[in-house]
Amino acid sequence: AQSVTQLDSQVPVFEEAPVELRCNYSSSVSVYLFWYVQYPNQGLQLLLKYLSGSTLVKGINGFEAEFNKSQTSFHLRKPSVHISDTAEYFCAVRGNNNDMRFGAGTRLTVKP
Amino acid sequence: DSGVTQTPKHLITATGQRVTLRCSPRSGDLSVYWYQQSLDQGLQFLIQYYNGEERAKGNILERFSAQQFPDLHSELNLSSLELGDSALYFCASSDKPGNTEAFFGQGTRLTVV
């Protein structure tokens, strides 16, 4: 079965600084990759997804992620963060068996 | 609004009791997933159903069970509740295998006292 590792449990960053949240996956089959965001007391919302095609995927709120097959990574980036980006971010992988697995999450805290 | 509805939003119950959490997926979605989110264990996949049949099983305790009904809504049953079962339980749905994302409900917050 596929699995996901989010390498950082917490990432503090100052407002307007760039940020990268790291995600590595393992799978023996073709995968589909996702990033979700969870704001306090809310459910998970999709930020972006990689299904096929271009390895650079753009999502909502200025986020983007790059699929790297050789490194089995799907890191999330934003060139300039805002206070409102403070949230928990989850990387997820879905294989052909329709099973969707999430990483442990990365708490992004944006400081003024 | 994701289109996934979970009820109730909050539930407080005593140890040893049994509760049922309900999930209505997005219209047309055949897959339902259940997840448990707690502070110490993060987001844990419990179980998945596809068109009424169990498709995948994760870290679900034997005290927990789920089912998906013909109208595609799903219920998660938690029995012999322990303090450690206190968590946020999420339901998510998707329409077909493989290349689509899952849409999440707002969750049911279970507190066991």
Coordinates of N, CA and C in Angstrom, one line a residue:
Chain A
A1 N 0.8 -1.2 0.0 CA 0.0 0.0 0.0 C 0.9 1.3 0.0
Q2 N 0.3 2.3 -0.5 CA 1.1 3.6 -0.6 C 1.1 4.2 0.8
S3 N 2.1 5.1 1.0 CA 2.2 5.8 2.3 C 2.9 7.2 2.0
V4 N 2.7 8.1 2.9 CA 3.2 9.4 2.8 C 3.9 9.8 4.1
T5 N 5.0 10.5 3.9 CA 5.8 11.1 5.0 C 6.0 12.6 4.8
Q6 N 5.5 13.3 5.8 CA 5.7 14.7 5.8 C 6.9 15.0 6.7
L7 N 7.9 15.6 6.2 CA 9.2 15.6 6.9 C 9.2 16.6 8.0
D8 N 8.3 17.6 8.0 CA 8.4 18.6 9.1 C 7.0 18.6 9.8
S9 N 7.0 18.5 11.1 CA 5.7 18.6 11.8 C 5.3 20.0 12.0
Q10 N 6.3 20.9 12.1 CA 6.0 22.3 12.3 C 6.9 23.2 11.5
V11 N 6.4 24.2 10.9 CA 7.2 25.2 10.1 C 6.8 26.6 10.5
P12 N 7.6 27.3 11.3 CA 7.3 28.7 11.5 C 8.0 29.6 10.5
V13 N 7.4 30.6 10.1 CA 7.9 31.5 9.1 C 7.4 32.9 9.2
F14 N 8.1 33.9 8.8 CA 7.7 35.2 8.9 C 6.8 35.6 7.7
E15 N 5.9 36.5 7.9 CA 5.1 37.0 6.8 C 5.9 37.5 5.7
E16 N 5.4 37.2 4.4 CA 6.1 37.6 3.2 C 7.3 36.8 2.8
A17 N 7.7 35.9 3.7 CA 8.8 35.0 3.4 C 8.3 33.8 2.5
P18 N 9.2 33.1 1.8 CA 8.9 31.9 1.1 C 8.8 30.7 2.0
V19 N 8.0 29.7 1.6 CA 7.9 28.5 2.4 C 7.9 27.3 1.5
E20 N 8.4 26.2 2.0 CA 8.3 24.9 1.4 C 8.0 23.9 2.4
L21 N 6.9 23.1 2.2 CA 6.5 22.0 3.0 C 6.8 20.7 2.3
R22 N 7.5 19.9 3.0 CA 8.0 18.7 2.3 C 7.2 17.5 2.4
C23 N 7.1 16.7 1.3 CA 6.3 15.5 1.3 C 7.0 14.5 0.5
N24 N 7.2 13.3 1.0 CA 7.7 12.1 0.3 C 6.7 11.0 0.3
Y25 N 6.6 10.3 -0.8 CA 5.6 9.2 -0.8 C 6.3 7.9 -1.2
S26 N 5.6 6.8 -0.9 CA 6.1 5.5 -1.4 C 4.9 4.8 -2.0
S27 N 5.1 4.2 -3.1 CA 4.1 3.4 -3.8 C 4.7 2.5 -4.9
S28 N 4.1 1.4 -5.1 CA 4.6 0.5 -6.1 C 3.8 0.7 -7.4
V29 N 2.8 1.5 -7.4 CA 2.0 1.7 -8.5 C 1.9 3.2 -8.9
S30 N 1.2 3.5 -10.0 CA 1.0 4.9 -10.3 C 0.2 5.6 -9.2
V31 N 0.6 6.8 -8.9 CA -0.1 7.5 -7.8 C -0.7 8.8 -8.3
Y32 N -1.6 9.3 -7.5 CA -2.2 10.6 -7.6 C -1.9 11.3 -6.3
L33 N -1.4 12.5 -6.4 CA -1.0 13.2 -5.2 C -1.8 14.5 -4.9
F34 N -2.0 14.8 -3.7 CA -2.8 15.9 -3.3 C -2.2 16.7 -2.1
W35 N -2.5 17.9 -2.0 CA -2.3 18.7 -0.8 C -3.6 19.3 -0.3
Y36 N -3.8 19.1 1.0 CA -5.0 19.7 1.6 C -4.6 20.7 2.7
V37 N -5.5 21.6 3.0 CA -5.3 22.5 4.0 C -6.4 22.4 5.0
Q38 N -6.1 22.5 6.3 CA -7.1 22.5 7.3 C -7.0 23.7 8.2
Y39 N -7.9 24.6 8.2 CA -8.0 25.8 9.0 C -8.6 25.4 10.4
P40 N -8.3 26.1 11.4 CA -8.8 25.7 12.8 C -10.3 25.5 12.8
N41 N -10.7 24.3 13.4 CA -12.1 24.0 13.5 C -12.8 23.8 12.2
Q42 N -12.1 23.4 11.2 CA -12.8 23.2 9.9 C -12.3 21.8 9.3
G43 N -13.0 21.4 8.3 CA -12.6 20.2 7.6 C -11.4 20.5 6.6
L44 N -11.0 19.5 5.9 CA -9.9 19.6 5.0 C -10.4 20.1 3.6
Q45 N -9.7 21.0 3.0 CA -10.0 21.6 1.7 C -8.8 21.3 0.8
L46 N -9.2 21.0 -0.5 CA -8.1 20.7 -1.4 C -7.4 22.0 -1.9
L47 N -6.1 21.9 -1.8 CA -5.2 23.0 -2.3 C -4.9 22.8 -3.8
L48 N -4.4 21.6 -4.1 CA -4.0 21.3 -5.4 C -3.8 19.8 -5.5
K49 N -3.7 19.3 -6.8 CA -3.6 17.9 -7.0 C -2.7 17.6 -8.3
Y50 N -2.0 16.5 -8.2 CA -1.3 16.0 -9.4 C -1.9 14.7 -9.8
L51 N -2.3 14.7 -11.1 CA -2.9 13.5 -11.6 C -2.0 12.9 -12.8
S52 N -1.5 13.8 -13.6 CA -0.7 13.4 -14.7 C -0.2 14.7 -15.4
G53 N 0.6 14.6 -16.4 CA 1.0 15.8 -17.2 C 2.1 16.6 -16.5
S54 N 2.0 17.9 -16.6 CA 3.1 18.8 -16.1 C 3.3 18.5 -14.6
T55 N 4.6 18.4 -14.3 CA 5.0 18.1 -12.9 C 4.8 19.3 -12.0
L56 N 4.7 20.5 -12.5 CA 4.5 21.7 -11.7 C 3.0 21.9 -11.7
V57 N 2.4 21.9 -10.5 CA 1.0 22.0 -10.3 C 0.7 23.3 -9.5
K58 N -0.2 24.1 -10.0 CA -0.6 25.3 -9.3 C -2.0 25.1 -8.7
G59 N -2.1 25.6 -7.4 CA -3.3 25.5 -6.7 C -3.9 26.8 -6.3
I60 N -4.8 26.8 -5.3 CA -5.4 28.0 -4.8 C -4.5 28.7 -3.9
N61 N -4.8 30.0 -3.6 CA -4.1 30.8 -2.7 C -2.6 31.0 -2.9
G62 N -2.2 30.9 -4.2 CA -0.8 31.1 -4.6 C 0.1 29.9 -4.3
F63 N -0.4 28.8 -3.9 CA 0.4 27.6 -3.7 C 0.7 26.8 -4.9
E64 N 1.9 26.2 -5.0 CA 2.2 25.3 -6.1 C 3.0 24.1 -5.5
A65 N 3.0 23.0 -6.3 CA 3.8 21.9 -5.9 C 4.4 21.2 -7.1
E66 N 5.5 20.6 -6.8 CA 6.2 19.9 -7.9 C 6.4 18.4 -7.7
F67 N 5.9 17.7 -8.6 CA 6.0 16.2 -8.6 C 7.4 15.8 -9.1
N68 N 8.1 15.0 -8.3 CA 9.4 14.5 -8.7 C 9.4 13.0 -8.5
K69 N 9.3 12.4 -9.6 CA 9.1 10.9 -9.6 C 10.4 10.2 -9.1
S70 N 11.6 10.7 -9.5 CA 12.8 10.1 -9.2 C 13.1 10.2 -7.7
Q71 N 12.7 11.3 -7.1 CA 12.8 11.5 -5.7 C 11.6 11.2 -4.9
T72 N 10.6 10.7 -5.5 CA 9.3 10.4 -4.9 C 8.9 11.5 -3.9
S73 N 8.9 12.7 -4.5 CA 8.5 13.8 -3.6 C 7.4 14.7 -4.3
F74 N 6.7 15.4 -3.4 CA 5.7 16.3 -3.9 C 5.6 17.5 -2.9
H75 N 6.7 18.3 -3.0 CA 6.8 19.4 -2.0 C 5.9 20.6 -2.4
L76 N 5.4 21.2 -1.4 CA 4.4 22.4 -1.6 C 5.2 23.7 -1.3
R77 N 5.0 24.7 -2.2 CA 5.7 25.9 -2.0 C 4.8 27.1 -2.2
K78 N 5.2 28.2 -1.6 CA 4.6 29.5 -1.8 C 5.7 30.5 -1.7
P79 N 5.8 31.4 -2.6 CA 6.8 32.4 -2.7 C 6.7 33.5 -1.6
S80 N 5.5 33.8 -1.1 CA 5.3 34.8 -0.1 C 4.1 34.5 0.7
V81 N 4.3 34.2 2.0 CA 3.1 33.7 2.8 C 2.5 34.9 3.5
H82 N 1.2 34.7 3.8 CA 0.4 35.7 4.6 C 0.0 35.1 5.9
I83 N -0.3 35.9 6.9 CA -0.8 35.5 8.2 C -2.0 34.5 8.0
S84 N -2.8 34.7 7.0 CA -4.0 33.9 6.8 C -3.6 32.5 6.3
D85 N -2.4 32.2 6.0 CA -1.9 30.9 5.5 C -1.6 30.0 6.7
T86 N -1.7 30.5 7.9 CA -1.5 29.7 9.1 C -2.6 28.6 9.2
A87 N -2.1 27.4 9.2 CA -3.1 26.3 9.1 C -2.2 25.0 9.2
E88 N -3.0 23.9 9.1 CA -2.3 22.5 9.1 C -2.4 22.1 7.6
Y89 N -1.3 21.6 7.1 CA -1.3 21.1 5.7 C -1.0 19.6 5.6
F90 N -1.8 19.0 4.8 CA -1.7 17.5 4.7 C -1.4 17.1 3.2
C91 N -0.4 16.3 3.1 CA -0.1 15.7 1.8 C -0.8 14.3 1.8
A92 N -1.3 13.9 0.6 CA -2.0 12.7 0.5 C -1.7 12.0 -0.8
V93 N -1.8 10.7 -0.8 CA -1.5 9.9 -2.0 C -2.6 8.9 -2.2
R94 N -3.0 8.7 -3.5 CA -4.0 7.8 -3.8 C -3.5 6.9 -4.9
G95 N -3.7 5.5 -4.7 CA -3.2 4.6 -5.7 C -4.4 4.1 -6.5
N96 N -4.1 3.1 -7.3 CA -5.1 2.5 -8.2 C -6.2 1.7 -7.4
N97 N -5.9 1.4 -6.2 CA -6.9 0.7 -5.4 C -7.8 1.6 -4.7
N98 N -7.8 2.9 -5.0 CA -8.7 3.8 -4.5 C -8.6 4.2 -3.0
D99 N -7.5 3.7 -2.5 CA -7.2 3.9 -1.0 C -6.5 5.3 -0.9
M100 N -6.9 6.2 -0.1 CA -6.3 7.5 0.1 C -5.7 7.6 1.4
R101 N -4.3 7.8 1.4 CA -3.6 7.9 2.7 C -3.0 9.3 2.9
F102 N -3.0 9.8 4.1 CA -2.5 11.1 4.4 C -1.3 11.1 5.3
G103 N -0.5 12.1 5.1 CA 0.7 12.3 6.0 C 0.2 12.8 7.3
A104 N 1.2 12.9 8.3 CA 0.8 13.3 9.6 C 0.5 14.8 9.7
G105 N 0.8 15.5 8.7 CA 0.5 17.0 8.7 C 1.6 17.8 9.1
T106 N 1.6 19.0 8.5 CA 2.7 20.1 8.9 C 1.9 21.3 9.3
R107 N 2.2 21.7 10.5 CA 1.6 23.0 11.0 C 2.4 24.2 10.6
L108 N 1.8 25.0 9.7 CA 2.5 26.2 9.2 C 2.0 27.4 10.1
T109 N 3.0 28.0 10.7 CA 2.6 29.2 11.5 C 3.3 30.4 10.9
V110 N 2.5 31.4 10.5 CA 3.1 32.6 9.9 C 3.1 33.7 10.9
K111 N 4.3 34.3 11.2 CA 4.4 35.3 12.2 C 4.5 36.7 11.5
P112 N 3.9 37.7 12.2 CA 4.0 39.0 11.6 C 5.4 39.6 11.8
Chain B
D1 N -18.7 25.1 1.0 CA -19.5 23.9 1.3 C -19.0 22.7 0.4
S2 N -18.5 21.6 1.0 CA -18.0 20.5 0.2 C -19.1 19.6 -0.4
G3 N -20.3 19.7 0.2 CA -21.4 18.8 -0.2 C -21.5 17.6 0.6
V4 N -20.5 17.4 1.5 CA -20.5 16.2 2.4 C -21.1 16.6 3.7
T5 N -22.1 15.9 4.2 CA -22.7 16.3 5.5 C -22.5 15.3 6.5
Q6 N -22.0 15.7 7.7 CA -21.8 14.8 8.8 C -22.7 15.3 10.0
T7 N -23.3 14.3 10.6 CA -24.1 14.6 11.8 C -23.8 13.6 12.9
P8 N -23.9 13.9 14.2 CA -24.0 15.3 14.6 C -22.6 16.1 14.5
K9 N -22.6 17.3 14.8 CA -21.4 18.1 14.8 C -20.6 17.9 16.0
H10 N -21.3 17.7 17.1 CA -20.7 17.5 18.4 C -21.4 16.4 19.2
L11 N -20.6 15.6 19.9 CA -21.2 14.5 20.7 C -20.4 14.3 21.9
I12 N -21.1 14.3 23.1 CA -20.5 14.0 24.3 C -21.1 12.8 24.9
T13 N -20.3 11.8 25.3 CA -20.9 10.6 25.9 C -19.9 10.0 26.9
A14 N -20.4 9.1 27.6 CA -19.7 8.5 28.7 C -18.9 7.3 28.3
T15 N -17.9 6.9 29.0 CA -17.1 5.7 28.7 C -18.0 4.5 28.7
G16 N -17.7 3.6 27.9 CA -18.5 2.3 27.8 C -19.7 2.4 26.9
Q17 N -20.1 3.6 26.5 CA -21.3 3.8 25.6 C -21.0 3.5 24.2
R18 N -22.0 3.5 23.4 CA -22.0 3.3 21.9 C -22.6 4.5 21.2
V19 N -21.9 5.0 20.1 CA -22.5 6.1 19.4 C -22.4 5.7 17.9
T20 N -23.2 6.4 17.1 CA -23.3 6.3 15.7 C -23.1 7.6 15.0
L21 N -22.1 7.7 14.2 CA -21.8 8.9 13.4 C -22.3 8.7 12.0
R22 N -22.9 9.8 11.4 CA -23.6 9.6 10.1 C -22.9 10.5 9.1
C23 N -22.8 10.0 7.9 CA -22.2 10.8 6.8 C -23.1 10.7 5.5
S24 N -23.4 11.8 4.9 CA -24.1 11.8 3.6 C -23.1 12.3 2.6
P25 N -22.7 11.5 1.6 CA -21.7 11.9 0.7 C -22.2 13.0 -0.3
R26 N -21.3 13.5 -1.1 CA -21.8 14.4 -2.2 C -22.7 13.6 -3.1
S27 N -23.6 14.3 -3.7 CA -24.5 13.6 -4.7 C -23.7 13.0 -5.8
G28 N -24.0 11.7 -6.0 CA -23.3 10.9 -7.0 C -22.0 10.3 -6.6
D29 N -21.5 10.6 -5.5 CA -20.2 10.0 -5.0 C -20.5 8.6 -4.5
L30 N -19.7 7.7 -5.0 CA -19.9 6.3 -4.6 C -18.9 5.8 -3.4
S31 N -17.8 6.6 -3.3 CA -16.8 6.2 -2.2 C -17.0 7.0 -1.0
V32 N -16.9 6.4 0.1 CA -16.9 7.1 1.4 C -15.7 6.6 2.2
Y33 N -15.0 7.6 2.8 CA -13.9 7.3 3.7 C -14.2 7.8 5.1
W34 N -13.7 7.2 6.1 CA -13.7 7.7 7.4 C -12.3 7.8 8.0
Y35 N -12.1 9.0 8.7 CA -10.8 9.3 9.3 C -11.0 9.7 10.7
Q36 N -10.0 9.4 11.5 CA -10.0 9.9 12.9 C -8.8 10.9 13.0
Q37 N -9.1 12.0 13.6 CA -8.0 13.0 13.8 C -7.9 13.3 15.3
S38 N -6.8 13.0 15.9 CA -6.5 13.3 17.3 C -5.2 14.0 17.4
L39 N -5.0 14.7 18.5 CA -3.8 15.5 18.7 C -2.6 14.6 18.7
D40 N -2.6 13.4 19.3 CA -1.4 12.7 19.4 C -1.1 11.8 18.2
Q41 N -2.2 11.5 17.4 CA -2.0 10.6 16.2 C -2.2 11.2 14.9
G42 N -2.6 12.4 14.8 CA -2.8 13.0 13.5 C -4.0 12.4 12.8
L43 N -4.0 12.5 11.5 CA -5.2 12.1 10.7 C -5.0 10.6 10.3
Q44 N -5.8 9.7 10.9 CA -5.7 8.3 10.6 C -6.8 7.8 9.8
F45 N -6.5 7.1 8.7 CA -7.5 6.4 7.9 C -8.1 5.3 8.6
L46 N -9.4 5.2 8.7 CA -10.1 4.1 9.3 C -10.6 3.1 8.3
I47 N -11.4 3.5 7.4 CA -12.1 2.5 6.5 C -12.7 3.2 5.3
Q48 N -12.8 2.5 4.2 CA -13.4 3.0 3.0 C -14.4 2.1 2.5
Y49 N -15.5 2.6 2.0 CA -16.6 1.9 1.3 C -16.7 2.4 -0.1
Y50 N -17.0 1.5 -1.0 CA -17.3 1.9 -2.4 C -18.6 1.2 -2.8
N51 N -19.6 2.0 -3.1 CA -20.9 1.5 -3.6 C -21.4 0.3 -2.7
G52 N -21.3 0.5 -1.4 CA -21.9 -0.4 -0.4 C -21.0 -1.5 0.1
E53 N -19.8 -1.6 -0.6 CA -18.9 -2.7 -0.2 C -17.6 -2.1 0.5
E54 N -17.1 -2.8 1.4 CA -15.9 -2.4 2.1 C -14.7 -2.5 1.1
R55 N -14.0 -1.4 0.9 CA -12.9 -1.4 -0.1 C -11.5 -1.5 0.5
A56 N -11.3 -0.7 1.6 CA -10.0 -0.7 2.2 C -10.2 -0.5 3.7
K57 N -9.3 -1.0 4.5 CA -9.3 -0.9 5.9 C -8.0 -0.4 6.4
G58 N -8.1 0.6 7.3 CA -6.9 1.1 7.9 C -6.8 0.8 9.4
N59 N -6.4 1.8 10.2 CA -6.2 1.5 11.6 C -7.5 1.6 12.4
I60 N -8.5 0.7 12.0 CA -9.8 0.7 12.7 C -9.8 -0.3 13.8
L61 N -10.2 0.1 15.0 CA -10.3 -0.8 16.1 C -11.4 -1.8 15.9
E62 N -11.3 -2.9 16.6 CA -12.4 -3.9 16.5 C -13.7 -3.4 17.1
R63 N -13.6 -2.5 18.0 CA -14.8 -1.9 18.7 C -15.5 -0.9 17.7
F64 N -14.9 -0.6 16.6 CA -15.5 0.3 15.6 C -16.0 -0.5 14.4
S65 N -17.0 -0.1 13.8 CA -17.5 -0.7 12.6 C -18.2 0.3 11.7
A66 N -18.3 0.0 10.5 CA -19.0 1.0 9.6 C -19.8 0.2 8.6
Q67 N -20.7 1.0 7.9 CA -21.3 0.4 6.8 C -21.8 1.5 5.8
Q68 N -22.1 1.1 4.6 CA -22.6 2.1 3.6 C -23.9 1.5 3.1
F69 N -24.9 2.3 3.1 CA -26.3 1.8 2.8 C -26.6 2.0 1.3
P70 N -27.7 1.4 0.9 CA -28.0 1.5 -0.6 C -28.2 2.9 -1.1
D71 N -28.6 3.8 -0.2 CA -28.7 5.2 -0.7 C -27.3 5.9 -0.6
L72 N -26.3 5.2 -0.3 CA -24.9 5.6 -0.2 C -24.4 6.4 1.0
H73 N -25.4 6.7 1.9 CA -24.9 7.3 3.1 C -24.2 6.2 4.0
S74 N -23.4 6.7 4.9 CA -22.6 5.8 5.7 C -22.7 6.1 7.2
E75 N -22.5 5.1 8.0 CA -22.5 5.3 9.4 C -21.3 4.6 10.0
L76 N -20.7 5.3 11.0 CA -19.6 4.7 11.7 C -20.0 4.5 13.1
N77 N -20.0 3.3 13.6 CA -20.4 2.9 14.9 C -19.2 2.7 15.8
L78 N -19.2 3.3 17.0 CA -18.1 3.3 17.9 C -18.7 2.7 19.2
S79 N -18.2 1.6 19.7 CA -18.8 1.0 20.9 C -17.7 0.8 22.0
S80 N -18.2 0.6 23.2 CA -17.3 0.4 24.4 C -16.3 1.6 24.4
L81 N -16.9 2.7 24.4 CA -16.0 3.9 24.2 C -15.1 4.1 25.4
E82 N -13.9 4.6 25.0 CA -12.8 4.9 26.0 C -12.5 6.4 25.9
L83 N -11.8 6.9 26.9 CA -11.4 8.3 26.9 C -10.6 8.6 25.6
G84 N -9.7 7.6 25.3 CA -8.8 7.8 24.1 C -9.5 7.9 22.8
D85 N -10.8 7.6 22.8 CA -11.5 7.7 21.5 C -12.0 9.1 21.2
S86 N -11.8 10.0 22.2 CA -12.2 11.4 21.9 C -11.3 11.9 20.8
A87 N -12.0 12.4 19.8 CA -11.3 12.9 18.6 C -12.3 13.5 17.6
L88 N -11.7 14.0 16.5 CA -12.6 14.6 15.5 C -12.7 13.5 14.4
Y89 N -13.9 13.1 14.0 CA -14.1 12.0 13.0 C -14.5 12.7 11.7
F90 N -13.8 12.5 10.7 CA -14.1 13.0 9.4 C -14.6 12.0 8.4
C91 N -15.6 12.4 7.6 CA -16.0 11.6 6.5 C -15.6 12.3 5.2
A92 N -15.2 11.6 4.2 CA -14.9 12.2 2.9 C -15.6 11.3 1.9
S93 N -15.8 11.9 0.7 CA -16.4 11.1 -0.4 C -15.7 11.5 -1.7
S94 N -15.8 10.6 -2.6 CA -15.3 10.8 -4.0 C -16.1 10.0 -5.0
D95 N -16.0 10.3 -6.2 CA -17.0 9.7 -7.2 C -16.5 8.5 -7.8
K96 N -15.2 8.3 -8.0 CA -14.8 7.1 -8.7 C -13.3 6.8 -8.3
P97 N -12.9 5.6 -8.5 CA -11.6 5.2 -8.1 C -10.5 6.0 -8.9
G98 N -9.3 6.2 -8.2 CA -8.2 6.7 -8.9 C -8.0 8.2 -8.9
N99 N -8.4 8.9 -9.9 CA -7.9 10.2 -10.2 C -8.7 11.4 -9.7
T100 N -9.4 11.2 -8.7 CA -10.2 12.3 -8.1 C -9.9 12.5 -6.7
E101 N -10.0 13.7 -6.2 CA -9.8 14.0 -4.8 C -11.0 13.6 -4.0
A102 N -10.7 13.6 -2.7 CA -11.8 13.3 -1.7 C -12.3 14.7 -1.2
F103 N -13.6 14.8 -1.0 CA -14.2 16.0 -0.4 C -14.6 15.7 1.0
F104 N -14.2 16.6 1.9 CA -14.4 16.3 3.3 C -15.6 17.0 3.9
G105 N -16.2 16.3 4.9 CA -17.2 17.0 5.7 C -16.6 17.8 6.8
Q106 N -17.4 18.5 7.6 CA -16.8 19.3 8.7 C -16.4 18.6 9.9
G107 N -16.8 17.3 9.9 CA -16.4 16.5 11.1 C -17.4 16.4 12.2
T108 N -17.3 15.3 13.0 CA -18.0 15.2 14.2 C -17.0 15.1 15.3
R109 N -17.1 16.1 16.3 CA -16.2 16.1 17.4 C -16.8 15.2 18.5
L110 N -16.1 14.1 18.8 CA -16.6 13.2 19.9 C -15.8 13.4 21.1
T111 N -16.5 13.6 22.2 CA -15.8 13.8 23.5 C -16.3 12.7 24.4
V112 N -15.4 11.8 24.9 CA -15.8 10.8 25.8 C -15.4 11.2 27.2
V113 N -16.3 11.2 28.2 CA -16.0 11.6 29.5 C -16.2 10.5 30.5

